[in-house]
Coordinates of C-alpha atoms in Angstrom, one line a residue:
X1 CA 0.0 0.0 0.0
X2 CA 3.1 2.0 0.9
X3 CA 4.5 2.1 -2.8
X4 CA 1.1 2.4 -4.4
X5 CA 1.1 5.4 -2.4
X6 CA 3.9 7.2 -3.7
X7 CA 3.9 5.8 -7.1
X8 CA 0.2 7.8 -7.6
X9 CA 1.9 10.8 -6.1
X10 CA 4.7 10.2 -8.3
X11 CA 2.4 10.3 -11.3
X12 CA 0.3 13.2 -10.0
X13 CA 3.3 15.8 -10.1
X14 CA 4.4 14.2 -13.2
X15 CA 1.4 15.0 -14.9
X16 CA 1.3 18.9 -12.9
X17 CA 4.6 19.3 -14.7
X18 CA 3.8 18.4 -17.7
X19 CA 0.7 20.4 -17.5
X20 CA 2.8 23.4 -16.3
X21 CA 5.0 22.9 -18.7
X22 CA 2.4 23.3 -21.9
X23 CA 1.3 26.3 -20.3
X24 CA 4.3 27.6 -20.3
X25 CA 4.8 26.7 -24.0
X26 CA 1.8 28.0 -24.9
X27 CA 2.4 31.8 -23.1
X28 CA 3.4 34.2 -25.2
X29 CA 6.8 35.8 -24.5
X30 CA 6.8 38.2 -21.8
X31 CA 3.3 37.1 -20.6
X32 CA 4.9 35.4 -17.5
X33 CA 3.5 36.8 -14.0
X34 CA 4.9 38.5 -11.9
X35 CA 5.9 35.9 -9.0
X36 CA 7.8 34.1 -12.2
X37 CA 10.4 36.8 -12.2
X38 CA 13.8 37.1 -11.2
X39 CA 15.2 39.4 -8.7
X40 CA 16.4 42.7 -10.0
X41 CA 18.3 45.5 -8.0
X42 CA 16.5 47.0 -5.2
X43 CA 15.1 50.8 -5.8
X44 CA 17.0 51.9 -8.9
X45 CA 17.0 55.5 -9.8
X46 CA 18.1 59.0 -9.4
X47 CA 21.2 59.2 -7.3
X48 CA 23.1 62.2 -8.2
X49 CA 22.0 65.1 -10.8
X50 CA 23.6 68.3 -12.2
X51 CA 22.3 71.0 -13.9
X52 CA 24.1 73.5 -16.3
X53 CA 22.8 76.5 -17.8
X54 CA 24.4 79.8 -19.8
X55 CA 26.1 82.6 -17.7
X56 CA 24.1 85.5 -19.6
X57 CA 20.5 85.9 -20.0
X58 CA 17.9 88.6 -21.4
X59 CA 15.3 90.2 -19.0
X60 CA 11.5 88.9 -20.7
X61 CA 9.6 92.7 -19.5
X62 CA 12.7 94.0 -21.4
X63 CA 12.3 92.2 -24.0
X64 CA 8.8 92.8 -24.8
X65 CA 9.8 96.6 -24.2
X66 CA 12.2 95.8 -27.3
X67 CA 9.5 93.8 -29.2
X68 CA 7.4 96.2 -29.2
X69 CA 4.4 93.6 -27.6
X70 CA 1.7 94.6 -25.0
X71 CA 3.8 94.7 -21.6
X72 CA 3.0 91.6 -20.0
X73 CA 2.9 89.6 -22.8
X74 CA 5.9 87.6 -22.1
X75 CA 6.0 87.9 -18.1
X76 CA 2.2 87.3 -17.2
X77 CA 0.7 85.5 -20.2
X78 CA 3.9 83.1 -21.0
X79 CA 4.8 83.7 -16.6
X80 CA 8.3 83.9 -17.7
X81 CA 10.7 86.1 -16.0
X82 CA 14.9 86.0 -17.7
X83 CA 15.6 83.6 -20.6
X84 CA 19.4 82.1 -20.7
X85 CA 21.3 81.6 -23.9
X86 CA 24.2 80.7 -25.7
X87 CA 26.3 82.9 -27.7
X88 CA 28.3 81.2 -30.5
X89 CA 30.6 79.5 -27.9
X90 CA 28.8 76.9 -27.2
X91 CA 27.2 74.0 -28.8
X92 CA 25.5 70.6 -27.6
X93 CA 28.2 69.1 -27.7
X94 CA 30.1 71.7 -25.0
X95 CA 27.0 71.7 -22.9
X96 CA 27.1 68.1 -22.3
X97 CA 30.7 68.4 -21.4
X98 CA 30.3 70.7 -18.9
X99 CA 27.1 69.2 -17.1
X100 CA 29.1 65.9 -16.9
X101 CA 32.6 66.6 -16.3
X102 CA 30.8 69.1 -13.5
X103 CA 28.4 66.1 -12.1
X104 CA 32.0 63.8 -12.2
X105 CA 33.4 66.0 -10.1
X106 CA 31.0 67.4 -7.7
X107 CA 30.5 63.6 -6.7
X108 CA 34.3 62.8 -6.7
X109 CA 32.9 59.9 -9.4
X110 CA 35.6 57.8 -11.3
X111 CA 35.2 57.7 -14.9
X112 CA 35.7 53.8 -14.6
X113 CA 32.5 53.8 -12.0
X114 CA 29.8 54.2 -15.2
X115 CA 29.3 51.7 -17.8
X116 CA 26.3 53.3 -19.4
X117 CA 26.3 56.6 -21.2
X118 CA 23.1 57.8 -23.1
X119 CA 22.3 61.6 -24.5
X120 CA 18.5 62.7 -24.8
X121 CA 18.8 66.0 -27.9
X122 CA 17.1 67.2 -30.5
X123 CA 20.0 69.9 -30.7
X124 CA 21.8 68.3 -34.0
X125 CA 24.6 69.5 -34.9
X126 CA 25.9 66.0 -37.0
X127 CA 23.6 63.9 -38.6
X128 CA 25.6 60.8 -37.5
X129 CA 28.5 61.4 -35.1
X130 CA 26.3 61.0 -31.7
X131 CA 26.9 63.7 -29.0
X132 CA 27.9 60.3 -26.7
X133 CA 30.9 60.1 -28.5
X134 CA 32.4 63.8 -27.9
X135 CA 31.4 62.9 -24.0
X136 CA 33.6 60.0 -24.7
X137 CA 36.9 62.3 -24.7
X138 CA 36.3 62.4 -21.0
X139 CA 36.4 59.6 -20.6
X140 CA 40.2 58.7 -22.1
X141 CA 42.7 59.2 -19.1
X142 CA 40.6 56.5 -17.3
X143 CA 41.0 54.0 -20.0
X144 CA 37.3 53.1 -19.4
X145 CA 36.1 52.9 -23.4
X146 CA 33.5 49.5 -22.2
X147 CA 30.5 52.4 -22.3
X148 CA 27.1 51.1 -23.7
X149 CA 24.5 53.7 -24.8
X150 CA 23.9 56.2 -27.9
X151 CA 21.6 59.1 -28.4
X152 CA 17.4 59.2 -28.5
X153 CA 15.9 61.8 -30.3
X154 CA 12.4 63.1 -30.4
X155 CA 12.0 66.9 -29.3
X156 CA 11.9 67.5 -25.9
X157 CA 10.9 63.7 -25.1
X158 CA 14.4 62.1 -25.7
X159 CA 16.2 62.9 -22.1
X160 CA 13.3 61.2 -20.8
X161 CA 14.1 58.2 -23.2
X162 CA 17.5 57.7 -22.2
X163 CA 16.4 57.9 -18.7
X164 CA 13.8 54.7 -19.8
X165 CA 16.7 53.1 -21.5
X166 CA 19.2 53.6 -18.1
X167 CA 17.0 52.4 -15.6
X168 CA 15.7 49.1 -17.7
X169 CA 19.7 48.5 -18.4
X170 CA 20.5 48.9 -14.2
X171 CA 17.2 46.3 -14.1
X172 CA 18.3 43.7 -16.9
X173 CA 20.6 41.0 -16.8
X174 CA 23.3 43.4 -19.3
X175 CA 23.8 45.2 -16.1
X176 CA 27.8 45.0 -15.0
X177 CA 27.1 46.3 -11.7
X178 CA 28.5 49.8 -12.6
X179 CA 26.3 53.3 -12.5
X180 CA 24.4 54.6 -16.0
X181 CA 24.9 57.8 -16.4
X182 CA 22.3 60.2 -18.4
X183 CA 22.9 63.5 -20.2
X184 CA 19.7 65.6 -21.8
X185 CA 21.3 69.0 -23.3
X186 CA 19.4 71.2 -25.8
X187 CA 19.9 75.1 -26.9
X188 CA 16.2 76.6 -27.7
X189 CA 16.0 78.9 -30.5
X190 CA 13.3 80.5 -32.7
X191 CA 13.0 82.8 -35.3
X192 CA 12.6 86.4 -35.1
X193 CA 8.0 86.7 -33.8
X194 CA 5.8 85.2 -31.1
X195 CA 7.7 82.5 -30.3
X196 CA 11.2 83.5 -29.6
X197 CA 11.2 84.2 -25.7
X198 CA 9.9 80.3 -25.0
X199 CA 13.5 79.8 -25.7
X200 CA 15.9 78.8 -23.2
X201 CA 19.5 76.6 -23.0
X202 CA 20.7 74.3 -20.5
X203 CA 21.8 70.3 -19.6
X204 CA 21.5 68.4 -16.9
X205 CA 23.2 64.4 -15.9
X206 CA 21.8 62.0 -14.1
X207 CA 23.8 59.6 -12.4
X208 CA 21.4 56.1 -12.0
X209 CA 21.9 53.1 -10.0
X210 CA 20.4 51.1 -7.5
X211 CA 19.6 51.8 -3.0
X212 CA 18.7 55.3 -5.1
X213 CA 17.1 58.5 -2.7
X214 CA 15.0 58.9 -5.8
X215 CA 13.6 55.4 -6.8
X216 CA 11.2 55.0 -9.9
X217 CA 8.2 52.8 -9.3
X218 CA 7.7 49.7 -11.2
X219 CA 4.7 48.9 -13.6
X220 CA 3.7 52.8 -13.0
X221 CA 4.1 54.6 -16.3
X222 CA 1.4 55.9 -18.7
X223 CA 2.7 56.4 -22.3
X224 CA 0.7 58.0 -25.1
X225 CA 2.3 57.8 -28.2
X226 CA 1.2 59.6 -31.6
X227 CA 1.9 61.0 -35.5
X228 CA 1.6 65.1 -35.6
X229 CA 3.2 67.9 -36.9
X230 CA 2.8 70.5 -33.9
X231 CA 6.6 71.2 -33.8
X232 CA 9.4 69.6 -35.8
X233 CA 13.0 70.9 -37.7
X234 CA 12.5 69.7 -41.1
X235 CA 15.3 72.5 -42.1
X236 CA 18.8 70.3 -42.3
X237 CA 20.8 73.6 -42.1
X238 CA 18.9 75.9 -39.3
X239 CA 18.7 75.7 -36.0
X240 CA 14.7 77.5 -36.0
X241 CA 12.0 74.9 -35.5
X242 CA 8.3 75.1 -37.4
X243 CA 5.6 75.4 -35.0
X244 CA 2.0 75.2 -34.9
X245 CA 1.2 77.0 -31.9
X246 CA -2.3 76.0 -31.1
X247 CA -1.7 72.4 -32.1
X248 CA 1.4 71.7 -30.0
X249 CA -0.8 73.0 -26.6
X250 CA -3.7 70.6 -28.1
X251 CA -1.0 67.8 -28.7
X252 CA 0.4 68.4 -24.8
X253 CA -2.9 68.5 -23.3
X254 CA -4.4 65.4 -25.2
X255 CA -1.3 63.6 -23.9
X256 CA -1.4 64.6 -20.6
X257 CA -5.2 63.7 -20.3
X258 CA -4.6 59.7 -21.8
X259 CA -0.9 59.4 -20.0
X260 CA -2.8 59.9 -16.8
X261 CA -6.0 57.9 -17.5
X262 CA -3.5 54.9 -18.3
X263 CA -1.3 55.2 -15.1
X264 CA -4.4 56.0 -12.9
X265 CA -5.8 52.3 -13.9
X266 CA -2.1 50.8 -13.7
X267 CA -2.1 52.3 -10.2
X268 CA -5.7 51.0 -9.6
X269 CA -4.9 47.3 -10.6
X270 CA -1.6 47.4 -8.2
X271 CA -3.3 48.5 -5.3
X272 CA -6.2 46.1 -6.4
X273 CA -3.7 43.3 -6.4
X274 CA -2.3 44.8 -2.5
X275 CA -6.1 44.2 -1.2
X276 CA -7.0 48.0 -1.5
X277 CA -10.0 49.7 -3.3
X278 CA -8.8 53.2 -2.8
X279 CA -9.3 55.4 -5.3
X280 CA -6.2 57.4 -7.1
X281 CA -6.2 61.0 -7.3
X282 CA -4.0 64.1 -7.5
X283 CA -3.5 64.1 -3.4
X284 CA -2.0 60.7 -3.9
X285 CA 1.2 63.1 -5.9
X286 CA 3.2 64.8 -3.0
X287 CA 4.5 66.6 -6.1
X288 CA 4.0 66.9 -9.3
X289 CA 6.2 68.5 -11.9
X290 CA 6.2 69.0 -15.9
X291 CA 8.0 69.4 -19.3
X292 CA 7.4 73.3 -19.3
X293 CA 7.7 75.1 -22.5
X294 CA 6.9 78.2 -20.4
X295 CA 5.2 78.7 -17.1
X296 CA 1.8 79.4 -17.6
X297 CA 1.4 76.2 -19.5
X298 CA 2.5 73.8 -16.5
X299 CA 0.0 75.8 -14.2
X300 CA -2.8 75.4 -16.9
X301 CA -2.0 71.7 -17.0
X302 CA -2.5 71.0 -12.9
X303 CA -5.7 72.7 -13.9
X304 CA -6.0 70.1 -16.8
X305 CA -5.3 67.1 -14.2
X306 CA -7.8 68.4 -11.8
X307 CA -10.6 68.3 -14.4
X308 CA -9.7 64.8 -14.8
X309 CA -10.3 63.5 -11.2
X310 CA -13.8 66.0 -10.9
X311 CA -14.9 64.0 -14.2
X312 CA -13.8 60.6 -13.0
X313 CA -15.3 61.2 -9.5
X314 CA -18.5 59.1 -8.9
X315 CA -19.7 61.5 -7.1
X316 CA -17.6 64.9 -5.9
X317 CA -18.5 67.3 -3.2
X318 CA -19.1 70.3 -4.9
X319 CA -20.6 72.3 -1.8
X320 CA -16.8 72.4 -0.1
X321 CA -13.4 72.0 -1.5
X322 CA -11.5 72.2 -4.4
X323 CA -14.9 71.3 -6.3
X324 CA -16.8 73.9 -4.9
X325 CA -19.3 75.6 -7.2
X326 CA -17.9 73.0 -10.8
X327 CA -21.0 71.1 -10.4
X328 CA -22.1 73.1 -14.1
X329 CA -19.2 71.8 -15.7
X330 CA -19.7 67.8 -14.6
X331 CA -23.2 68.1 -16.5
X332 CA -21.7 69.9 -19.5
X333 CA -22.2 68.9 -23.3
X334 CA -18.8 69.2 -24.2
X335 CA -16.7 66.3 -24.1
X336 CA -12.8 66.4 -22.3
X337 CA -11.3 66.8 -25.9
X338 CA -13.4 69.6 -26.8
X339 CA -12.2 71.7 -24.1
X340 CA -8.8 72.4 -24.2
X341 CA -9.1 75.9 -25.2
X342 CA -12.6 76.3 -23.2
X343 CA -11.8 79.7 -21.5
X344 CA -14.4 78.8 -18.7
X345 CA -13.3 75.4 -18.3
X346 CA -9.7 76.7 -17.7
X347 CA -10.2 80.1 -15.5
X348 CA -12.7 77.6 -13.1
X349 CA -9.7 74.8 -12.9
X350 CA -7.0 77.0 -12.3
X351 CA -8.8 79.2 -9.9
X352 CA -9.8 75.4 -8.1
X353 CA -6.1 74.1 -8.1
X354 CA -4.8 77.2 -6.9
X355 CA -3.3 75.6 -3.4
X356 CA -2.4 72.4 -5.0
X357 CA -0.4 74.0 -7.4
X358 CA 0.8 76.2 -4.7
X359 CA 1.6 72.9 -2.6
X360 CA 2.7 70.6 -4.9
X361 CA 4.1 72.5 -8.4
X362 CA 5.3 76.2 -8.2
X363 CA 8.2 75.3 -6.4
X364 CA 9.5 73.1 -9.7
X365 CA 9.2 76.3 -12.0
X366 CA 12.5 78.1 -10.7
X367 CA 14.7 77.3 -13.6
X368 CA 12.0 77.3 -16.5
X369 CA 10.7 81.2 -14.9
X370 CA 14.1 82.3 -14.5
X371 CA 16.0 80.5 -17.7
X372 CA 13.5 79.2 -19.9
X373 CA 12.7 76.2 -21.7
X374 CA 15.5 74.0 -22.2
X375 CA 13.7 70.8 -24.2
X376 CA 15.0 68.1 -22.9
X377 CA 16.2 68.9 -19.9
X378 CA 13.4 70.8 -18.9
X379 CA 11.1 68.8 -17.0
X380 CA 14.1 67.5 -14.9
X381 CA 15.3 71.3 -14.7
X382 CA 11.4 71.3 -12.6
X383 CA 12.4 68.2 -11.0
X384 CA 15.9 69.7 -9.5
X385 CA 14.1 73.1 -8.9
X386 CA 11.8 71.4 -6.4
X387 CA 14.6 69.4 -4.9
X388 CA 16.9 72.2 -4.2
X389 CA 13.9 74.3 -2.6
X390 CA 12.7 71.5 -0.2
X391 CA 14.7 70.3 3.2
X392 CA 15.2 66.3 3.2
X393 CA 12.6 66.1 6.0
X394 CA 9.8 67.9 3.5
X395 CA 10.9 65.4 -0.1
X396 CA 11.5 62.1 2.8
X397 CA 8.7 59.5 1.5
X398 CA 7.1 61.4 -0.9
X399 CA 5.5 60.4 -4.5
X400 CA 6.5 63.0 -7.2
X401 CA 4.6 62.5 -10.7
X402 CA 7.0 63.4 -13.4
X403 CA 5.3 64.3 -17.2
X404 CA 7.4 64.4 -20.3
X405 CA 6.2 65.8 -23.4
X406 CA 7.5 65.7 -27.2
X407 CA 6.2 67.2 -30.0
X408 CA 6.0 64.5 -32.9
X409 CA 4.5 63.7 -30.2
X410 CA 5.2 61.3 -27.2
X411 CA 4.7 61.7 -23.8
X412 CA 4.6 59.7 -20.5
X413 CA 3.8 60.3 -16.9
X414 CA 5.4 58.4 -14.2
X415 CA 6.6 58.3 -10.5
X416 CA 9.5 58.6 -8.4
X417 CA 9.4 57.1 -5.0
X418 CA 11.5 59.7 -2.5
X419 CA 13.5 57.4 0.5
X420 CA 12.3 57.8 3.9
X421 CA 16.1 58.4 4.7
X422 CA 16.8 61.6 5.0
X423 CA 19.2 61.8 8.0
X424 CA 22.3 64.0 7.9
X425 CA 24.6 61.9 5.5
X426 CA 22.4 60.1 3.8
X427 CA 21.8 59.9 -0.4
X428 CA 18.9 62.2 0.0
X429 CA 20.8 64.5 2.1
X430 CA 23.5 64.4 -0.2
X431 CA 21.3 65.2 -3.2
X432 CA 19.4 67.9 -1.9
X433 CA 23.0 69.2 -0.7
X434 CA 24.3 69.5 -4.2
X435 CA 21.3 71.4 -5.5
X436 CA 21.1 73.9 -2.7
X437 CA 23.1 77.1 -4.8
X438 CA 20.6 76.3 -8.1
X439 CA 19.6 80.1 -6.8
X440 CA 23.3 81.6 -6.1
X441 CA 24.1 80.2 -9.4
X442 CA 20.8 82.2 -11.3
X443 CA 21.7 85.5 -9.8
X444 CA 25.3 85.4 -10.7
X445 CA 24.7 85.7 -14.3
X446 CA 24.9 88.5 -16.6
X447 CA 22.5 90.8 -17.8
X448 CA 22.6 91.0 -21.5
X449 CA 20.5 94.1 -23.3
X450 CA 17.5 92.7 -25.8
X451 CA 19.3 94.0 -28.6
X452 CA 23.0 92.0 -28.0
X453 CA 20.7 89.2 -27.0
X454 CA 19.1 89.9 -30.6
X455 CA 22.8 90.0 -32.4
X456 CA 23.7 86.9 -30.6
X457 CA 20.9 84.8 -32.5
X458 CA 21.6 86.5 -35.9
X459 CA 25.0 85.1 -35.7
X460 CA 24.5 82.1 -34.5
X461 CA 21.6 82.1 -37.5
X462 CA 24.4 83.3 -39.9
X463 CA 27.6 81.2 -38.8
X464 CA 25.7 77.5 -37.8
X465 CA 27.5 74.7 -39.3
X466 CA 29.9 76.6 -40.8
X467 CA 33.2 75.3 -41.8
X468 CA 37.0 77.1 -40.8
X469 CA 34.9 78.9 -38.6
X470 CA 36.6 80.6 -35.2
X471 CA 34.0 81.7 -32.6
X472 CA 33.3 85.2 -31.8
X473 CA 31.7 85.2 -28.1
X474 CA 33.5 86.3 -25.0
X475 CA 35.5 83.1 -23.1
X476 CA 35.5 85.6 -20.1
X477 CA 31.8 85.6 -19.8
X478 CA 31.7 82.0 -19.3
X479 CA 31.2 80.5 -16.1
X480 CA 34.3 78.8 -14.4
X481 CA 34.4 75.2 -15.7
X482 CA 32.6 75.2 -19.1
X483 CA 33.3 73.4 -21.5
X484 CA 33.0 75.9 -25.0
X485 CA 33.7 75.7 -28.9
X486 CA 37.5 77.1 -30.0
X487 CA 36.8 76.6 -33.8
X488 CA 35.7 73.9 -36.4
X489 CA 37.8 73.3 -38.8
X490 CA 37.9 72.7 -42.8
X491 CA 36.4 69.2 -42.4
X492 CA 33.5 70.7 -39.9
X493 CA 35.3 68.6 -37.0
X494 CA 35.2 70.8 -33.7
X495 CA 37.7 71.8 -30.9
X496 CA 36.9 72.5 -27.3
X497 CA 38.4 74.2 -24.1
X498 CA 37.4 74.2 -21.0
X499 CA 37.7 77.3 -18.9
X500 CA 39.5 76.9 -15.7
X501 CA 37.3 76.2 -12.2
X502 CA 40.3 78.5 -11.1
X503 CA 40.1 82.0 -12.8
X504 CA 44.2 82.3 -11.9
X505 CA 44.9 79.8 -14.4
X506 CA 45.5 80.1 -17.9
X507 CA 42.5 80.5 -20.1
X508 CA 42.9 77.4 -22.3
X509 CA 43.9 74.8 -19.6
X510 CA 42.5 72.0 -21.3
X511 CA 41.3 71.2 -25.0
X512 CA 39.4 68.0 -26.6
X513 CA 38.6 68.0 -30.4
X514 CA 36.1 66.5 -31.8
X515 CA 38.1 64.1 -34.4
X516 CA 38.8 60.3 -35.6
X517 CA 41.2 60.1 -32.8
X518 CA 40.4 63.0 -29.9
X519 CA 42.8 64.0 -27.4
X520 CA 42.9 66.0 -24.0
X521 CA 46.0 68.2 -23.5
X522 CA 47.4 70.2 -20.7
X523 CA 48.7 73.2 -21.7

């Protein structure tokens, strides 16, 4: 009877197996649940970030002064304060240089320490030579050259796509153990018109790995993904974008509204799968920040976000708080996509998120108010605006819903998950540390008039991609540390020197060039 016994049983998980494993064969790839999975690093994400942007900048109420626009036009409708630019010194390529070599060294980081390098631009400057590889030059005294990762393009979305492609590396079984490092650098220009002062300049790097202050939460991204032409650079040999004005704000909103509809039910199901029926809404965000082409736009779109929970509400209390007095617009007609340039939808919505926006989003507007919009770098110029304004005690636990937008257009809102760590010491203390002089740094720049802002951008319009060409602009004006363009040569191929942290030293100290075999030289 014994035997019998575990004979049947032996035939029993026989047959389970078996049965397990044509289910298995049958699954489609990927398809596998969760509990199926392999371990991955614990809480990969932002550890370290650095911002860069130009030492000069033109004053917006000046500028509409010089314009010759309705005062206010710039400051109260666009809510945009000083816009930073470049003169013909620098390029992507020298922005990217500086942010990293300045993140390297800030966190006393060995070159050998990161074995993933990827670029987020829509700043081309060579329609084949990657930015990545010019970063590579710093790279050469280490001997590290074992560095995976390329540029993404796609307007002001591509930062946010190496960020994607970082963070999945860190998570996959490629991963070496060693930190990915991100770049998103950009220099904003438009034509002479309307459009002009949403410019802006800047980089920041990203330094990701895992046990980050800053972790991104699994499964919680809402992408939208779609074909339009609301901004795009179909001109090879300018710098100047075309833009549809009132379709890129349509394109932006649209995508906000579905990104957050798809990670509102991805947020749903996990908390469904926890045992919890709760609800998800904007309270849930400790803070929320945005790709901001200019201020007013990110304050409009807190609005936008609001409208979506009132219309998703079963049943909102509009006799006291934020939904006081909407109850007209949850029985209106007009359907969400109909309203995005509703005046009366948006003066009620803004007026209701007033103190969430107050809470939760002004503080993240800093850079975009005070230097503009720098495409791909922008929503994380927000991000590290909010950081540096908050103690570690105020970011400690705290979920902050991040939105990237670009115009083509993609888009995608997700989370960060801010450790509960945030004793003296600690990653979070350290990053909020390194972000604490984002303001020092903004008011030592120079005040340039409207008009030499004006014959800056004619000559960058006259000389861009020109061959045996030797920069004009002022080394002096630079900020200590920056990386900036010496010439290009006959064969287009560019030269770079960085100007000393130390103003004692020489001016030229160091130099890279942008050739088949590139080389960094004391002098």
């Amino acid at each position: 009877y014994s035997c019998s016994k575990y004979i049947t049983f032996a035939v029993l998980l026989a047959n389970v197996v078996a049965s397990n494993a044509v289910i298995a064969a049958s699954r489609m790839p990927g398809s596998a649940p969760v509990s199926y999975l392999g371990p991955w690093p614990k809480d990969v994400g932002i550890i370290a970030l650095e911002l860069y942007f130009p030492s000069q900048y033109v004053d917006q109420t000046e500028l509409e002064e010089f314009d010759g626009v309705p005062a206010g036009k710039y400051t109260v409708g666009l809510g945009q304060a000083r816009m930073g630019f470049c003169s013909d010194r620098e390029d992507i390529n020298s922005l990217c240089l500086t942010v990293v070599q300045r993140l390297m060294e800030k966190n006393a980081l060995s070159y050998n320490s990161i074995g993933r390098l990827e670029v987020g631009t829509e700043t081309i400057i060579d329609k084949s030579k990657s930015v990545k590889t010019a970063l590579m030059q710093l790279f050469e005294n280490s001997g590290n050259t074992d560095v995976e990762g390329i540029d993404s393009t796609n307007a002001c979305y591509g930062g946010t796509a190496a960020l994607f492609n970082a963070v999945n590396w860190v998570e996959s079984s490629s991963w070496d153990g060693r930190y990915a490092l991100v770049v998103a650098g950009d220099i904003a220009v438009y034509a002479t018109g309307s459009a002009r002062p949403t410019g802006g300049a800047g980089a920041v790097a990203i330094l990701i790995g895992p046990n980050a202050p800053l972790a991104f939460e699994r499964g919680l991204r809402g992408t939208h993904m779609q074909h339009a032409y609301d901004f795009y650079k179909p001109d090879m040999v300018s710098e100047y974008p075309v833009v549809d004005g009132k379709l890129s704000i349509q394109c932006y909103l649209s995508a906000l509204d579905r990104c957050y509809s798809v990670y509102r039910n991805k947020i749903h199901a996990q908390w469904q799968r926890e045992g919890s029926d709760k609800s998800f809404s904007l309270e849930d965000f400790g803070f929320l920040v945005f790709h901001s082409p200019y201020c007013k736009l990110v304050q409009k779109s807190l609005a936008r976000l609001m409208l979506n929970d009132f219309l998703n509400h079963p049943s909102p209390n509009t006799e006291t708080g934020p939904f006081t007095g909407l109850e007209a617009f949850r029985y209106s007609q007009s359907k969400p996509e109909d309203t995005y340039f509703d005046r009366d939808v948006e003066k009620a919505f803004m007026k209701a998120s007033t103190d969430m926006f107050e809470r939760k989003t002004k503080a993240s507007l800093l850079i975009s108010n005070q230097n503009g919009n720098m495409y791909t770098p922008s929503v994380y110029g927000c991000l590290a605006s909010l950081i540096a304004q908050h103690t570690p005690s105020q970011m400690a636990g705290q979920r902050i819903g991040v939105f990237s937008y670009g115009s083509g257009f993609a888009a995608t809102l997700y989370s960060l998950r801010v450790t509960q760590d945030h004793i003296p010491g600690s990653s979070l203390d350290k990053l909020v540390l390194s972000l604490s002089d984002l303001k020092t740094r903004l008011d030592s720049r120079k005040k340039v008039s409207p008009a030499l802002f004006s014959e800056n951008m004619k000559l960058r319009e006259d000389t861009h991609h020109l061959a045996n060409y030797v920069p004009q602009g002022s080394v002096e004006d630079l900020f200590p540390g920056t990386w900036y363009l010496t010439r290009v040569d006959d064969k287009h191929r560019r030269e770079y020197a960085r100007r000393p942290l130390d103003d004692d030293l020489p001016a030229e100290s160091e130099r890279v060039r942008s050739s088949s075999a590139t080389e960094v030289q004391e002098e």
